[in-house]
PDB file of C-alpha atoms in Angstrom:
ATOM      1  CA  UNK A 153     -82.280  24.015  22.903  1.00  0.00           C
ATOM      2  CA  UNK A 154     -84.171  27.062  22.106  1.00  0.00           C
ATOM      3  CA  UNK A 155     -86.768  26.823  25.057  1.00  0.00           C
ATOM      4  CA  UNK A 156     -83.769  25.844  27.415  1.00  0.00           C
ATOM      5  CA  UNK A 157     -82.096  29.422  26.427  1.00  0.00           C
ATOM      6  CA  UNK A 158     -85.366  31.204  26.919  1.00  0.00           C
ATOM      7  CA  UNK A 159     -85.437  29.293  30.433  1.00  0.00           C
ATOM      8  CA  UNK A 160     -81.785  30.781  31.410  1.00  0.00           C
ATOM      9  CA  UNK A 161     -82.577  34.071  30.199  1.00  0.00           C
ATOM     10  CA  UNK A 162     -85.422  34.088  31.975  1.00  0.00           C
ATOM     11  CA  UNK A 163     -83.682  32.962  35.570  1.00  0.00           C
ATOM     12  CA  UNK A 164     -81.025  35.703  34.540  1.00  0.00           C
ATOM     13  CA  UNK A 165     -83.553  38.367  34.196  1.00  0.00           C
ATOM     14  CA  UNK A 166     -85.275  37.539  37.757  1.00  0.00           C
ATOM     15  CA  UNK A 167     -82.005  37.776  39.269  1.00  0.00           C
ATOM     16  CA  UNK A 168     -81.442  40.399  38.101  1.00  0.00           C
ATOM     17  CA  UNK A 169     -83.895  42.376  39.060  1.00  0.00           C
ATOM     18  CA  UNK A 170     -83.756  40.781  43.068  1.00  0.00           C
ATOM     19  CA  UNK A 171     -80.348  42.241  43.159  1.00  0.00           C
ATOM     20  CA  UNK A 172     -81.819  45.699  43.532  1.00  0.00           C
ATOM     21  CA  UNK A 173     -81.918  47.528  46.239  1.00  0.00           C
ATOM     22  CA  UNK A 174     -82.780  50.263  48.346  1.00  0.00           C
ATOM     23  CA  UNK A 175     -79.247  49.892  49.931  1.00  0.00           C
ATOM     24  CA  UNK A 176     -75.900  51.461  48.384  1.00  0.00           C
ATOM     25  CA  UNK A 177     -72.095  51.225  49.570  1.00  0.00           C
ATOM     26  CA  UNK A 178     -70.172  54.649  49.916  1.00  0.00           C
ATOM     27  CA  UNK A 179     -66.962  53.926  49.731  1.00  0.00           C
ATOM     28  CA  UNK A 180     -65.677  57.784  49.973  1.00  0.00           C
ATOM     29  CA  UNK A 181     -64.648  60.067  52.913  1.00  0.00           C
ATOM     30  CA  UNK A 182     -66.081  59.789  56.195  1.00  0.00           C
ATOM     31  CA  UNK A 183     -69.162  62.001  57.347  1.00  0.00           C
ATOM     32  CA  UNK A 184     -67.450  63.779  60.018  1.00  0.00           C
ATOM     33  CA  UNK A 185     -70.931  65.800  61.065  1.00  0.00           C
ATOM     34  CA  UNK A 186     -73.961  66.774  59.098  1.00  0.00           C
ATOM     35  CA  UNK A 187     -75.481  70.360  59.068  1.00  0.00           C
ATOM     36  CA  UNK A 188     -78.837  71.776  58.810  1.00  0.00           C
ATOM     37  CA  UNK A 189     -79.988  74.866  58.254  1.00  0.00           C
ATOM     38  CA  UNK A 190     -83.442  75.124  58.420  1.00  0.00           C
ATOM     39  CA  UNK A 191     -84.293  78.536  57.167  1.00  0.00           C
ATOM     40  CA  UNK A 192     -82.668  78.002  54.069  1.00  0.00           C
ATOM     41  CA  UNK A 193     -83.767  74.289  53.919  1.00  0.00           C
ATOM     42  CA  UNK A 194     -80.832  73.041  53.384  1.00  0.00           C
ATOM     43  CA  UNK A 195     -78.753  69.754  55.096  1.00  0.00           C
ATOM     44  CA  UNK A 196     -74.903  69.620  54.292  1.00  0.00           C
ATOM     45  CA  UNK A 197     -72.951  66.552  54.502  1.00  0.00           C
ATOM     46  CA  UNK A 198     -69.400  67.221  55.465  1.00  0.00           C
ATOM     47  CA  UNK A 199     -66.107  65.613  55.878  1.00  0.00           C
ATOM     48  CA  UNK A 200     -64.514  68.082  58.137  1.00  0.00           C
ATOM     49  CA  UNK A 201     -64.276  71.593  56.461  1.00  0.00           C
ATOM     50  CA  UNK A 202     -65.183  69.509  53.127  1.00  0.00           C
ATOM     51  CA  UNK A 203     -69.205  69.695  52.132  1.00  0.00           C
ATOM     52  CA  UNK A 204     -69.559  66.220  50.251  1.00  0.00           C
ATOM     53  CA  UNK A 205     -72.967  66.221  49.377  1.00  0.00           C
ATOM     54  CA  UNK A 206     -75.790  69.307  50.196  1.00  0.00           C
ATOM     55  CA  UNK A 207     -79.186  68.310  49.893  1.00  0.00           C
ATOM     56  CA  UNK A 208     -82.654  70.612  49.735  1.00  0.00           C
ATOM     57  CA  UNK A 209     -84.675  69.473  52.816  1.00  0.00           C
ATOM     58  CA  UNK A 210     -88.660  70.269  54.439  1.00  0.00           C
ATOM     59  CA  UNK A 211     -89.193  70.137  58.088  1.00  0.00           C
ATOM     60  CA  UNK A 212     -91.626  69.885  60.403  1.00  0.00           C
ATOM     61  CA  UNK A 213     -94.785  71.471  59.663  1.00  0.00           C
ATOM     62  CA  UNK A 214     -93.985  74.188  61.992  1.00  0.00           C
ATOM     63  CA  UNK A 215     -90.490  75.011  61.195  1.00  0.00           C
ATOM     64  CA  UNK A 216     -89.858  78.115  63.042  1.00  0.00           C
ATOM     65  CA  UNK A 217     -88.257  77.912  67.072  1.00  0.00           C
ATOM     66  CA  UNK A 218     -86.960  74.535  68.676  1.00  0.00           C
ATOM     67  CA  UNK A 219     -88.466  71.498  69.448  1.00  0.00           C
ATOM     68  CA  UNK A 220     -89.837  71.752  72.801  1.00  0.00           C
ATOM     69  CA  UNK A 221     -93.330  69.325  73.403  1.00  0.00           C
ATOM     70  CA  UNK A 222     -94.465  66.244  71.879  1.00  0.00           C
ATOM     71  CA  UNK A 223     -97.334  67.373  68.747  1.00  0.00           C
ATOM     72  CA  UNK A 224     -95.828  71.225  68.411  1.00  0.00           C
ATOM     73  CA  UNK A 225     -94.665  69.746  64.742  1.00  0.00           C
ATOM     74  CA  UNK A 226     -91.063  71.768  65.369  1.00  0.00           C
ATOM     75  CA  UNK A 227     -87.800  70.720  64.507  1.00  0.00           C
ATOM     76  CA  UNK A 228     -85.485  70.820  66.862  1.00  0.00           C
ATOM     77  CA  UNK A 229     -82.062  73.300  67.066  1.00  0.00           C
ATOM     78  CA  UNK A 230     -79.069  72.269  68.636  1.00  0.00           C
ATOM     79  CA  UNK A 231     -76.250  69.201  68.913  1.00  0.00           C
ATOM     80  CA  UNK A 232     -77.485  65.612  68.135  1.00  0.00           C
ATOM     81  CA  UNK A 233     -76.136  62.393  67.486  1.00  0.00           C
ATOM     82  CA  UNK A 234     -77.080  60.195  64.925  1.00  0.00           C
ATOM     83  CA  UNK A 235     -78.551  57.282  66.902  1.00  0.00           C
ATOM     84  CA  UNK A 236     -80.366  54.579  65.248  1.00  0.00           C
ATOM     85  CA  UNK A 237     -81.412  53.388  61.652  1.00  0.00           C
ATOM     86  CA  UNK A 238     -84.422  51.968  60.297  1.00  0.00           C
ATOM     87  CA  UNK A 239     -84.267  50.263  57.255  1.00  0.00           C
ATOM     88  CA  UNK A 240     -87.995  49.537  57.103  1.00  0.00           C
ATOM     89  CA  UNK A 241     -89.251  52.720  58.241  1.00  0.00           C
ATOM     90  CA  UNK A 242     -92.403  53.766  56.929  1.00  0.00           C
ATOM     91  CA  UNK A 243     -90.875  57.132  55.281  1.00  0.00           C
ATOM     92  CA  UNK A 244     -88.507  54.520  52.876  1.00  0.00           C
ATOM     93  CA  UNK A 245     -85.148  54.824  55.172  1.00  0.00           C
ATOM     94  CA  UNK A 246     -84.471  56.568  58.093  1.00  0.00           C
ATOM     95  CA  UNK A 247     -81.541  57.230  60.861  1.00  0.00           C
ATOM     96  CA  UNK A 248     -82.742  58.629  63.933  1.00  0.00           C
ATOM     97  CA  UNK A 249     -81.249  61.706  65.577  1.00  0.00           C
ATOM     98  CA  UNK A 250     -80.956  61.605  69.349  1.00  0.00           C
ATOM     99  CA  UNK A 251     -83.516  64.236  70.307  1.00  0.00           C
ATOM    100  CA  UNK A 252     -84.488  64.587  73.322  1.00  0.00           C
ATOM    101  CA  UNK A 253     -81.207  65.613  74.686  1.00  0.00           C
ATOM    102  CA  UNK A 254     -81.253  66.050  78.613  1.00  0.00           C
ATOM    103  CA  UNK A 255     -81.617  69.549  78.357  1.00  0.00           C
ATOM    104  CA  UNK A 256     -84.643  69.175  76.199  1.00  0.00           C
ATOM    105  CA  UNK A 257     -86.176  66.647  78.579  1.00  0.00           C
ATOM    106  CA  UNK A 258     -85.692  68.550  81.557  1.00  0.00           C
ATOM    107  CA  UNK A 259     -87.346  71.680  80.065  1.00  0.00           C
ATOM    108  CA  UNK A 260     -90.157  69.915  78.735  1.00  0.00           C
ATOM    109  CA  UNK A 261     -90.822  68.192  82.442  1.00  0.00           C
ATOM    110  CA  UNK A 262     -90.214  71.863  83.526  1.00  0.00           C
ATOM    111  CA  UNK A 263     -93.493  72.355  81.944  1.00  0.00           C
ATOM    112  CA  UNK A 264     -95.455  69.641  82.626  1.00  0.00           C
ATOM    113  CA  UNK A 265     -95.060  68.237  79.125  1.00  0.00           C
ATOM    114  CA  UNK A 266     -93.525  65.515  77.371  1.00  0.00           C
ATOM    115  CA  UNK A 267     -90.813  66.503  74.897  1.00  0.00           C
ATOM    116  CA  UNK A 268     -91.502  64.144  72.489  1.00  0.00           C
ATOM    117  CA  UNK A 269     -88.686  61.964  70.491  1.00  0.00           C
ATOM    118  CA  UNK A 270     -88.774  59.914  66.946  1.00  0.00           C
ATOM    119  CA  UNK A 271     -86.779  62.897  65.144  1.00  0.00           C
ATOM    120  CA  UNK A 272     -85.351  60.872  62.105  1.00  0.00           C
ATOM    121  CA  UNK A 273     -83.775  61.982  58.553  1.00  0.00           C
ATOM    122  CA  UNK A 274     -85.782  60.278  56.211  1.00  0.00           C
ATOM    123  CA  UNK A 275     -87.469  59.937  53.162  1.00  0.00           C
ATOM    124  CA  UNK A 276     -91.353  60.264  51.699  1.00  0.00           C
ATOM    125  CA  UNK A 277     -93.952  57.707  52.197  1.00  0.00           C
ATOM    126  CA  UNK A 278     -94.966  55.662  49.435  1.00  0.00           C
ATOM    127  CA  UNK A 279     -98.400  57.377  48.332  1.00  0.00           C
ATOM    128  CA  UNK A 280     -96.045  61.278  48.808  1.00  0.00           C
ATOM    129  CA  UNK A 281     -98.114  63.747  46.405  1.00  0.00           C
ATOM    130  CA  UNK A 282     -94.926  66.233  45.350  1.00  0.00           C
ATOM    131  CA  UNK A 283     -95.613  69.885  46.089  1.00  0.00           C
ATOM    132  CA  UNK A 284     -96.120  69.715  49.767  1.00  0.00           C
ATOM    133  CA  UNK A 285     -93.190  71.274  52.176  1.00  0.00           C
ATOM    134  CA  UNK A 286     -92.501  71.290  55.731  1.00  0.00           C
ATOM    135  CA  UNK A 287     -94.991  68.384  55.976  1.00  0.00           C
ATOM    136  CA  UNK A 288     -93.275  66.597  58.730  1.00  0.00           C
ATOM    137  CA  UNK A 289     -94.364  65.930  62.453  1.00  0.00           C
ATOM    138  CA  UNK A 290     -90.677  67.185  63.417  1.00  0.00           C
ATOM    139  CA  UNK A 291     -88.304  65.301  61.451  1.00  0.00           C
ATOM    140  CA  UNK A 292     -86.157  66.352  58.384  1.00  0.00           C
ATOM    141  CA  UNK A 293     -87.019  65.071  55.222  1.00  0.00           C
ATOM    142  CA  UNK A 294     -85.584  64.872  51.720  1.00  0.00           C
ATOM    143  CA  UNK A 295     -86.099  62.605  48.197  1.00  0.00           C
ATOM    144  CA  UNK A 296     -85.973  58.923  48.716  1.00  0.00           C
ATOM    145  CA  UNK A 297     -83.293  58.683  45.836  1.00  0.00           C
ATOM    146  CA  UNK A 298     -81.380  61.228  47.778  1.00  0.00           C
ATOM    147  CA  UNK A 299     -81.903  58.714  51.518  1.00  0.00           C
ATOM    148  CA  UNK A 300     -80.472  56.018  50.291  1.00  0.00           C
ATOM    149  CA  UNK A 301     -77.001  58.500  49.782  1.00  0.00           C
ATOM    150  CA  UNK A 302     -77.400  59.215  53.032  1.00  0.00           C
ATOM    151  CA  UNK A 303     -78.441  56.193  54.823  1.00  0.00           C
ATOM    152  CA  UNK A 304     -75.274  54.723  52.576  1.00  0.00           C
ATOM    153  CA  UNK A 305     -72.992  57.679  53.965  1.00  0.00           C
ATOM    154  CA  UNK A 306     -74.164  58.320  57.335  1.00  0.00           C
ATOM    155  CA  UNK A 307     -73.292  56.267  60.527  1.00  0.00           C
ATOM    156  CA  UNK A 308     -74.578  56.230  64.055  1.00  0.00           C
ATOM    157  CA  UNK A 309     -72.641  58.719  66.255  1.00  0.00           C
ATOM    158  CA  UNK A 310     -72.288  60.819  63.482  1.00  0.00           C
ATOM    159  CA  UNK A 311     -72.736  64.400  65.060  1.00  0.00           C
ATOM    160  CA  UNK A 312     -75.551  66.569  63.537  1.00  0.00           C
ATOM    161  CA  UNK A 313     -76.136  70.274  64.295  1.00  0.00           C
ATOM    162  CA  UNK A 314     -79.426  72.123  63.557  1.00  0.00           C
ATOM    163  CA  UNK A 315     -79.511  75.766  62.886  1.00  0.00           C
ATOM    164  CA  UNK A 316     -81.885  77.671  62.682  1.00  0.00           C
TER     165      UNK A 316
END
């Protein structure tokens, strides 16, 4: 009897512990649009006129001016659309924004350049050494505890604007 509770404690434990996840529900209001202001490194959640969550953010690892090429390590400025997810992204979770727009496109052709594209918010890598900002190729990054909020919270076509 004793080894047979040991067994079922045991099978409880393991279950347990596959039960957790990288995934959350959010069960409160709707992300109307997210906002980012990259000077301040900050990214704002909102419902409406209502900031749900802010969040402290690094950028690409040259944050100053807009996107424009593929490899300038900018992030870009302007009105996006949440596009895509990743769940198994190598930066722990990740939702895409839609960068290149068509205006971003056509200036980079303009130039005889590519304008580049895989702008995501996401999380840190798994081997991340703390300490490092604006360490991204572009994209907008924050804590992994604080991606799985988001990834919880945000949808696709969820409108994003980038400031500056």
């Amino acid at each position: 009897m004793r080894w047979l509770s040991m067994v079922l404690i045991l099978v409880v434990a393991f279950g347990a512990a596959g039960c957790a996840s990288k995934f959350k529900n959010y069960y409160g209001p709707k992300v109307t649009h997210v906002v980012v202001y990259k000077e301040q490194r900050k990214m704002h959640l909102l419902h409406h006129n209502t900031v749900l969550k802010s969040y402290d953010i690094d950028l690409g690892f040259a944050p100053e001016g807009h996107k424009q090429f593929e490899g300038d390590g900018r992030t870009p400025e302007g009105q996006y659309w949440i596009d895509r997810r990743n769940p198994n992204s190598a930066f722990y979770l990740s939702i895409g924004i839609s960068y290149p727009n068509a205006d971003d496109r056509a200036y980079a052709k303009s130039q005889g350049k590519s304008p580049g594209g895989d702008i995501f918010i996401h999380g840190q890598p798994e081997l991340f050494k703390a300490g490092k900002d604006d360490w991204t190729a572009g994209c907008i990054s924050v804590t992994n505890r604080e991606m799985r909020d988001i990834y919880a919270m945000v949808k696709n076509g969820t409108q994003v604007w980038i400031y500056p």
